[in-house]
Short mmCIF file of C-alpha atoms in Angstrom, two decimals:
data_model
loop_
_atom_site.label_atom_id
_atom_site.label_comp_id
_atom_site.label_asym_id
_atom_site.label_seq_id
_atom_site.Cartn_x
_atom_site.Cartn_y
_atom_site.Cartn_z
CA MET A 1 -68.95 221.58 284.69
CA TYR A 2 -69.46 220.39 281.19
CA SER A 3 -70.64 217.03 282.02
CA GLU A 4 -73.34 218.47 284.44
CA VAL A 5 -75.00 220.28 281.55
CA LYS A 6 -74.79 217.43 278.98
CA LYS A 7 -78.62 217.51 278.46
CA MET A 8 -78.38 221.20 277.44
CA ASN A 9 -77.56 221.80 273.86
CA LYS A 10 -74.47 223.73 274.35
CA GLU A 11 -71.55 225.15 272.48
CA PHE A 12 -68.26 226.16 274.17
CA ILE A 13 -65.60 228.13 272.11
CA VAL A 14 -61.96 229.42 273.14
CA ASP A 15 -60.09 231.73 271.13
CA ARG A 16 -56.40 232.43 271.74
CA SER A 17 -54.34 235.32 269.95
CA SER A 18 -50.64 236.37 270.19
CA SER A 19 -49.25 238.98 268.12
CA VAL A 20 -46.16 241.11 267.67
CA THR A 21 -46.56 244.56 265.94
CA LEU A 22 -43.98 246.71 264.55
CA ASN A 23 -44.91 250.29 263.97
CA VAL A 24 -42.90 251.75 260.91
CA THR A 25 -42.39 255.51 260.37
CA ALA A 26 -40.30 257.06 257.71
CA GLY A 27 -38.90 253.52 256.93
CA LYS A 28 -37.86 252.82 260.39
CA ILE A 29 -39.33 250.65 263.06
CA ASP A 30 -40.05 253.03 265.87
CA SER A 31 -42.20 251.00 268.19
CA TYR A 32 -42.91 247.32 269.19
CA ARG A 33 -46.03 246.06 270.90
CA LYS A 34 -46.67 242.63 272.09
CA LYS A 35 -50.34 241.45 272.75
CA GLU A 36 -52.01 238.41 273.97
CA GLU A 37 -55.75 237.82 274.29
CA THR A 38 -57.98 234.92 275.21
CA THR A 39 -61.72 234.92 274.91
CA ALA A 40 -64.39 232.20 275.73
CA THR A 41 -67.93 231.78 274.78
CA VAL A 42 -70.68 229.56 275.95
CA ARG A 43 -73.84 229.47 273.90
CA VAL A 44 -76.87 227.25 275.09
CA TYR A 45 -80.08 226.50 273.21
CA ARG A 46 -83.46 225.50 274.69
CA ASP A 47 -86.95 225.69 273.04
CA GLY A 48 -85.98 227.49 270.11
CA LYS A 49 -84.09 230.32 272.12
CA ILE A 50 -80.42 231.09 272.45
CA GLY A 51 -78.53 232.35 275.52
CA VAL A 52 -74.92 233.71 275.16
CA ALA A 53 -72.20 234.41 277.63
CA GLY A 54 -68.59 235.54 276.99
CA MET A 55 -65.54 236.56 278.91
CA LEU A 56 -62.11 237.86 278.49
CA GLY A 57 -59.10 235.90 279.89
CA GLU A 58 -58.87 232.21 281.13
CA PRO A 59 -62.32 230.69 280.65
CA ASP A 60 -64.37 229.46 283.58
CA GLU A 61 -66.72 227.27 281.63
CA ALA A 62 -69.07 226.50 284.62
CA ALA A 63 -69.64 230.35 285.22
CA LEU A 64 -70.26 230.98 281.51
CA THR A 65 -72.76 228.06 281.35
CA GLU A 66 -74.71 229.60 284.33
CA LYS A 67 -74.65 233.02 282.72
CA ALA A 68 -75.67 231.69 279.30
CA GLU A 69 -78.56 229.72 280.83
CA ALA A 70 -79.79 232.92 282.54
CA ALA A 71 -79.50 234.67 279.22
CA LEU A 72 -82.33 232.39 277.89
CA ALA A 73 -84.79 234.41 279.76
CA LEU A 74 -84.17 237.19 277.23
CA GLY A 75 -86.09 235.25 274.80
CA ILE A 76 -83.73 235.62 271.80
CA PRO A 77 -85.26 233.26 268.98
CA TYR A 78 -82.70 230.97 267.47
CA PRO A 79 -84.08 227.86 265.74
CA ALA A 80 -81.05 225.81 264.98
CA ALA A 81 -79.66 222.20 265.56
CA LEU A 82 -76.14 221.52 266.66
CA ASN A 83 -73.86 219.52 264.26
CA GLY A 84 -73.31 215.94 265.28
CA PRO A 85 -70.08 214.15 266.29
CA ALA A 86 -66.89 214.80 264.59
CA GLU A 87 -63.21 215.37 265.68
CA MET A 88 -60.85 217.47 263.50
CA THR A 89 -57.52 219.30 264.06
CA LEU A 90 -55.71 221.48 261.51
CA ARG A 91 -52.53 223.28 262.56
CA ASN A 92 -50.37 225.45 260.29
CA ASP A 93 -48.22 227.22 263.01
CA ALA A 94 -44.85 226.40 261.95
CA PRO A 95 -42.34 229.08 262.86
CA ILE A 96 -41.72 231.88 260.36
CA LEU A 97 -39.37 234.21 262.50
CA SER A 98 -38.54 234.18 266.16
CA GLU A 99 -39.27 237.32 268.08
CA ARG A 100 -35.58 237.90 268.51
CA GLU A 101 -35.11 237.87 264.75
CA LEU A 102 -38.17 239.95 263.85
CA ILE A 103 -36.84 243.54 264.41
CA PRO A 104 -33.47 243.11 262.80
CA THR A 105 -34.82 241.05 260.00
CA MET A 106 -37.56 243.45 259.33
CA GLN A 107 -35.46 246.69 259.65
CA ALA A 108 -33.00 245.12 257.01
CA PHE A 109 -35.87 244.42 254.81
CA LEU A 110 -37.32 248.11 255.08
CA ASP A 111 -33.76 249.37 254.41
CA ARG A 112 -34.01 247.61 251.04
CA VAL A 113 -37.52 248.78 250.26
CA SER A 114 -36.45 252.43 250.97
CA ALA A 115 -33.31 252.16 248.70
CA ALA A 116 -35.59 250.61 246.06
CA CYS A 117 -38.28 253.29 246.41
CA PRO A 118 -36.22 256.59 247.09
CA ARG A 119 -39.09 258.87 246.30
CA PHE A 120 -41.48 257.18 248.94
CA ALA A 121 -41.84 257.72 252.48
CA VAL A 122 -42.58 254.15 254.00
CA SER A 123 -44.74 253.68 257.01
CA ASN A 124 -47.39 251.68 258.73
CA LYS A 125 -47.28 248.23 260.39
CA ILE A 126 -45.74 244.73 260.25
CA MET A 127 -47.35 242.02 262.35
CA LEU A 128 -46.46 238.47 263.33
CA THR A 129 -49.69 236.65 264.51
CA SER A 130 -50.41 233.25 266.20
CA ASP A 131 -54.08 232.42 266.54
CA SER A 132 -56.01 229.36 267.70
CA ARG A 133 -59.49 228.33 268.10
CA SER A 134 -61.19 225.35 269.88
CA TYR A 135 -64.80 224.33 269.49
CA ARG A 136 -66.93 221.68 270.98
CA ASN A 137 -70.57 221.01 271.60
CA SER A 138 -72.96 218.72 273.56
CA GLU A 139 -73.36 216.55 270.47
CA GLY A 140 -69.75 215.42 270.50
CA ARG A 141 -68.24 217.76 268.08
CA ALA A 142 -64.64 218.68 268.87
CA LEU A 143 -62.73 221.04 266.38
CA GLU A 144 -59.10 222.56 266.95
CA TRP A 145 -57.29 224.98 264.76
CA SER A 146 -54.16 227.09 264.82
CA ASP A 147 -52.20 229.29 262.34
CA ARG A 148 -49.26 231.75 262.37
CA VAL A 149 -48.81 234.34 259.56
CA LEU A 150 -46.75 237.32 258.73
CA SER A 151 -48.70 240.46 257.50
CA VAL A 152 -46.82 243.26 256.01
CA GLY A 153 -48.60 246.36 255.22
CA LEU A 154 -46.59 249.35 253.85
CA LEU A 155 -48.21 252.62 252.94
CA PHE A 156 -46.22 254.77 250.46
CA GLN A 157 -46.36 258.60 250.47
CA ASP A 158 -44.87 260.60 247.71
CA ARG A 159 -42.38 262.88 249.48
CA GLY A 160 -43.35 265.86 247.33
CA ALA A 161 -47.13 265.55 247.43
CA GLY A 162 -48.13 265.97 251.00
CA ASN A 163 -50.89 263.34 250.67
CA LEU A 164 -51.62 260.90 253.54
CA MET A 165 -51.21 258.01 251.20
CA ASP A 166 -50.16 257.63 247.52
CA GLY A 167 -49.87 253.81 247.34
CA PHE A 168 -49.28 250.66 249.39
CA TYR A 169 -47.84 247.26 249.51
CA GLU A 170 -49.55 244.28 251.19
CA PHE A 171 -48.45 240.64 251.85
CA THR A 172 -49.91 237.97 254.15
CA GLY A 173 -48.57 234.50 254.27
CA ARG A 174 -46.74 231.76 256.37
CA HIS A 175 -43.17 232.69 254.88
CA PHE A 176 -41.07 235.55 254.36
CA ASP A 177 -39.39 236.12 250.89
CA PRO A 178 -37.88 239.50 251.09
CA ASP A 179 -36.46 239.46 247.42
CA ALA A 180 -39.63 238.98 245.90
CA MET A 181 -41.36 241.61 248.18
CA VAL A 182 -38.73 244.34 247.61
CA GLU A 183 -38.97 243.67 243.78
CA GLY A 184 -42.83 244.20 244.24
CA CYS A 185 -42.34 247.42 245.91
CA ARG A 186 -39.76 248.39 243.24
CA THR A 187 -42.20 247.57 240.45
CA PHE A 188 -44.89 249.84 242.02
CA HIS A 189 -42.44 252.82 242.71
CA GLU A 190 -41.27 252.68 238.84
CA ALA A 191 -44.77 252.58 237.57
CA PHE A 192 -45.94 255.28 240.03
CA TYR A 193 -43.56 257.75 238.56
CA THR A 194 -43.99 256.70 234.96
CA PRO A 195 -46.95 258.80 233.28
CA ALA A 196 -49.18 256.78 231.11
CA THR A 197 -52.39 257.24 229.21
CA LEU A 198 -55.11 255.35 227.80
CA GLU A 199 -58.13 256.25 225.61
CA GLU A 200 -61.51 256.26 227.16
CA GLY A 201 -63.97 253.78 226.12
CA GLU A 202 -66.07 250.71 226.82
CA GLY A 203 -65.08 247.12 226.95
CA ILE A 204 -61.60 247.82 228.55
CA PRO A 205 -60.06 245.17 230.68
CA VAL A 206 -59.86 246.31 234.25
CA VAL A 207 -57.95 244.40 237.03
CA PHE A 208 -59.16 244.40 240.57
CA SER A 209 -58.23 242.83 243.85
CA TYR A 210 -61.11 240.25 244.87
CA TYR A 211 -62.59 242.67 247.55
CA GLY A 212 -61.92 245.67 245.21
CA LEU A 213 -64.47 244.37 242.91
CA PHE A 214 -66.80 242.44 245.22
CA GLU A 215 -66.95 244.63 248.24
CA THR A 216 -70.15 246.41 246.98
CA PHE A 217 -71.75 243.43 245.44
CA LEU A 218 -71.43 241.05 248.46
CA ARG A 219 -74.43 242.46 250.28
CA ASN A 220 -76.70 240.87 247.35
CA PHE A 221 -75.55 237.41 248.78
CA GLY A 222 -76.91 238.12 252.33
CA GLY A 223 -79.58 235.64 253.38
CA GLU A 224 -82.08 238.14 254.73
CA LEU A 225 -81.66 240.60 251.85
CA TYR A 226 -82.27 237.74 249.51
CA ALA A 227 -85.42 236.59 251.37
CA SER A 228 -86.80 240.18 251.67
CA GLY A 229 -86.76 240.29 247.63
CA ALA A 230 -84.26 243.20 247.82
CA SER A 231 -81.21 241.48 246.56
CA LEU A 232 -80.38 241.63 242.72
CA VAL A 233 -80.26 237.81 242.89
CA SER A 234 -83.56 237.28 244.80
CA GLY A 235 -85.40 234.24 243.61
CA LYS A 236 -82.44 233.08 241.48
CA LEU A 237 -80.90 230.35 243.79
CA GLY A 238 -79.96 227.34 241.71
CA GLU A 239 -79.99 229.42 238.49
CA ARG A 240 -77.19 230.15 236.31
CA CYS A 241 -76.96 233.95 236.62
CA PHE A 242 -73.24 234.65 235.81
CA SER A 243 -70.43 233.52 233.72
CA GLU A 244 -69.70 229.76 233.54
CA ASN A 245 -66.10 230.74 234.34
CA LEU A 246 -66.99 232.39 237.68
CA THR A 247 -66.77 230.38 240.90
CA LEU A 248 -66.80 232.45 244.00
CA ALA A 249 -66.56 231.10 247.53
CA VAL A 250 -66.37 232.06 251.05
CA ASP A 251 -62.80 230.71 251.81
CA ARG A 252 -61.71 228.88 255.10
CA ASN A 253 -59.13 226.53 253.08
CA PRO A 254 -55.61 226.87 254.85
CA ALA A 255 -54.02 226.79 251.41
CA THR A 256 -55.51 230.19 250.41
CA ALA A 257 -57.05 231.55 253.58
CA PHE A 258 -54.58 232.62 255.99
CA ASP A 259 -55.26 233.26 259.80
CA CYS A 260 -58.74 231.88 258.98
CA CYS A 261 -60.38 229.04 261.16
CA PHE A 262 -61.47 226.01 259.01
CA PHE A 263 -64.87 225.86 260.64
CA ASP A 264 -67.34 228.74 261.10
CA ALA A 265 -68.80 230.16 264.32
CA GLU A 266 -71.53 227.53 264.60
CA GLY A 267 -69.09 224.54 264.06
CA GLN A 268 -69.77 223.68 260.58
CA VAL A 269 -67.11 222.56 258.23
CA ALA A 270 -67.71 222.93 254.47
CA LYS A 271 -66.48 220.50 251.71
CA ASP A 272 -62.88 221.67 250.77
CA TYR A 273 -63.11 224.32 253.54
CA ARG A 274 -64.97 226.59 251.02
CA VAL A 275 -68.57 227.58 250.48
CA PRO A 276 -69.45 228.40 247.06
CA LEU A 277 -71.69 231.32 246.55
CA ILE A 278 -71.36 231.02 242.72
CA GLU A 279 -70.39 227.84 241.30
CA ASP A 280 -69.57 227.63 237.44
CA GLY A 281 -72.02 230.51 237.30
CA VAL A 282 -74.84 229.05 239.29
CA LEU A 283 -75.82 230.65 242.48
CA ARG A 284 -75.34 227.96 245.07
CA ASN A 285 -75.30 229.47 248.41
CA LEU A 286 -76.08 232.59 250.37
CA LEU A 287 -74.51 234.34 253.44
CA VAL A 288 -76.54 232.83 256.27
CA THR A 289 -76.49 231.50 259.87
CA LYS A 290 -78.26 228.55 260.97
CA ARG A 291 -81.06 230.68 262.10
CA THR A 292 -81.45 232.58 258.96
CA ALA A 293 -81.43 229.35 257.01
CA GLU A 294 -84.06 227.87 259.20
CA LEU A 295 -86.27 231.06 259.02
CA PHE A 296 -86.03 231.31 255.38
CA GLY A 297 -85.80 227.94 254.01
CA LEU A 298 -82.25 228.51 252.60
CA PRO A 299 -79.05 226.06 252.64
CA SER A 300 -77.23 226.19 255.79
CA ALA A 301 -73.78 226.77 254.35
CA GLY A 302 -71.47 227.44 257.17
CA THR A 303 -70.91 231.21 256.76
CA ALA A 304 -71.46 232.27 260.35
CA GLY A 305 -69.28 234.44 262.54
CA ALA A 306 -69.84 235.78 266.06
CA ALA A 307 -68.26 238.10 268.53
CA TYR A 308 -67.25 236.29 271.82
CA ASP A 309 -70.21 237.67 273.50
CA GLY A 310 -72.66 237.73 270.73
CA VAL A 311 -75.16 235.85 268.80
CA PRO A 312 -73.94 234.50 265.40
CA SER A 313 -74.29 236.55 262.32
CA SER A 314 -73.20 235.98 258.70
CA ALA A 315 -69.45 236.60 257.93
CA ILE A 316 -66.90 236.41 255.22
CA PRO A 317 -63.54 235.71 256.46
CA SER A 318 -61.79 235.38 253.20
CA LEU A 319 -62.77 235.22 249.62
CA TYR A 320 -61.80 232.73 246.97
CA ILE A 321 -62.26 232.87 243.27
CA ARG A 322 -61.18 229.96 241.18
CA PRO A 323 -58.26 230.79 238.99
CA THR A 324 -58.95 230.64 235.23
CA ALA A 325 -55.30 232.08 234.42
CA ARG A 326 -51.77 231.02 235.97
CA ASN A 327 -50.84 234.75 236.16
CA LEU A 328 -51.87 238.46 235.11
CA ALA A 329 -50.12 238.00 231.56
CA GLU A 330 -52.29 235.10 230.85
CA LEU A 331 -55.50 236.78 232.37
CA VAL A 332 -55.09 240.22 230.58
CA PRO A 333 -52.80 240.09 227.58
CA GLY A 334 -51.99 243.40 225.90
CA LYS A 335 -53.11 246.58 227.49
CA SER A 336 -55.18 246.61 230.66
CA ILE A 337 -55.92 248.78 233.74
CA GLN A 338 -54.89 247.88 237.18
CA ILE A 339 -56.92 249.45 240.12
CA ILE A 340 -54.55 250.34 242.98
CA PHE A 341 -57.37 252.02 245.13
CA SER A 342 -60.70 253.53 244.63
CA SER A 343 -63.26 255.14 246.86
CA GLY A 344 -66.73 256.63 246.76
CA GLY A 345 -68.12 254.15 244.45
CA ASP A 346 -71.52 252.39 244.77
CA THR A 347 -74.12 250.16 243.28
CA THR A 348 -77.53 251.42 242.42
CA PRO A 349 -80.58 249.34 243.19
CA ASP A 350 -80.94 248.05 239.70
CA GLY A 351 -77.22 246.98 239.81
CA ARG A 352 -75.40 249.74 238.00
CA PHE A 353 -71.91 250.12 239.43
CA ALA A 354 -69.45 253.11 239.08
CA THR A 355 -66.52 254.28 241.19
CA PRO A 356 -63.96 256.96 241.08
CA VAL A 357 -60.26 255.49 240.89
CA GLN A 358 -57.86 257.65 242.52
CA CYS A 359 -54.85 255.43 241.52
CA ALA A 360 -54.58 253.01 238.60
CA PHE A 361 -51.69 251.63 236.60
CA LEU A 362 -51.47 250.78 232.92
CA MET A 363 -50.37 247.24 232.32
CA GLU A 364 -48.88 245.66 229.31
CA ASP A 365 -49.02 241.83 229.45
CA GLY A 366 -49.79 241.68 233.07
CA LYS A 367 -46.93 244.13 234.04
CA PRO A 368 -47.51 247.75 235.48
CA VAL A 369 -45.80 250.15 233.17
CA GLY A 370 -47.11 253.52 234.12
CA ARG A 371 -49.64 255.64 236.38
CA LEU A 372 -52.74 256.71 234.72
CA PRO A 373 -54.57 259.91 235.67
CA GLU A 374 -57.66 259.71 237.75
CA LEU A 375 -60.52 257.62 236.36
CA VAL A 376 -64.09 256.58 236.65
CA VAL A 377 -64.94 252.98 235.87
CA SER A 378 -68.38 251.66 235.56
CA GLY A 379 -70.47 248.46 234.47
CA SER A 380 -73.47 246.65 235.60
CA PHE A 381 -73.59 243.76 238.20
CA PHE A 382 -74.96 240.98 235.86
CA ASP A 383 -72.78 242.08 232.96
CA LEU A 384 -69.47 242.46 235.12
CA LEU A 385 -70.02 238.91 236.37
CA GLY A 386 -71.57 237.62 233.25
CA LYS A 387 -70.51 238.65 229.56
CA ASP A 388 -67.81 241.10 230.86
CA TRP A 389 -66.12 238.51 233.29
CA LEU A 390 -62.67 237.84 232.23
CA GLY A 391 -61.63 235.52 234.92
CA ALA A 392 -59.11 235.39 237.86
CA SER A 393 -55.43 234.51 238.64
CA PRO A 394 -53.42 234.22 241.85
CA ALA A 395 -50.86 236.92 242.92
CA ASP A 396 -47.15 235.98 243.58
CA PRO A 397 -45.73 236.13 246.41
CA ALA A 398 -48.84 237.34 248.08
CA GLU A 399 -50.29 233.82 249.23
CA GLY A 400 -54.16 233.70 249.49
CA PHE A 401 -54.33 236.92 247.36
CA GLY A 402 -55.46 237.20 243.82
CA TYR A 403 -56.71 239.25 241.03
CA CYS A 404 -59.85 239.20 238.89
CA ALA A 405 -60.64 240.95 235.70
CA VAL A 406 -63.63 242.45 233.84
CA ARG A 407 -64.46 244.66 230.95
CA MET A 408 -65.80 248.04 232.02
CA LYS A 409 -66.50 251.54 230.59
CA VAL A 410 -63.57 253.88 231.41
CA ALA A 411 -63.67 257.69 231.50
CA ARG A 412 -61.50 260.41 232.88
CA GLY A 413 -62.18 261.43 236.38
#
């Protein structure tokens, strides 16, 4: 049992998940799936080595501990110290909709979306999820978290085009506001079927989702890449490399990160539940585990994730960018481009970024007014996050979701 191995440096983690998924085809709910899953993990440490054991189903801590101790023989190096005593509990699991209400409520919502968007075939999934995690270690740390969220992910197909996807609408949050969501779908539909044009050129304001812009950039914040010298920011820790108006963080704050545990896989709790990678333009932290932080002399920031039966690795559960504007109208007054989806882009080793854009809207004062032809947008890493950075704003009603804007070169695709 746990008391019998107290002298062993040890972590014990239990994850529980319950979800209801509604499958949507042609605007109708055609299937219902309920899933429950429990996983457990024991990690033990001795002489700079780690042993890991995991299981599905109700946990048997004693058996897992025995297996984890046996795994020490594999000799996996992991120099790391456990965090000390602390007890914290955060719960955000208030009811959103009951299972009995879910199907009729969501079908009524889908009927409204179909009526508001008559030229779209609507499909994909709606999920109601409840998750929890408990963590304790042999140093007296005990952490508990639970959350409940509604996720609506709708794919739109132009009925006359034959494409697999022509657009989408996403929402994740702890409340359900059908009026605002239907209006968001209606706005998308109207803009999609309104042709628009914009002159090519440089310095044009372009609006992305957080991940839309940063997805290809985030690898440069990896601790191992940084230490190898291959990152664009290698050697710049503690320096102001970016715009003073840019603060970018790994987010575990329940106010802005949904279905996201407030502590990382190694039991670390960041100040305000956010780990700033960039703070007021200064490179503050990197994506590390305790092991990579120790090996390379980097700050141990609390950015670890782990499979239930695996060794920790760095992870980004959610991103946060400190808002510089209250809404898109403030962020990008006048004309701008909103990227709806793009693929095929990449960043060169010297930081030049370009991507084809398959769907983009022309915006005027933060409102989409028409669909642009296919585009190519480009810029450079340090310029986009420096002199060309315009800022960020939250999205409404999508809790925890936001937009960022930069100036870019825009050309026809």
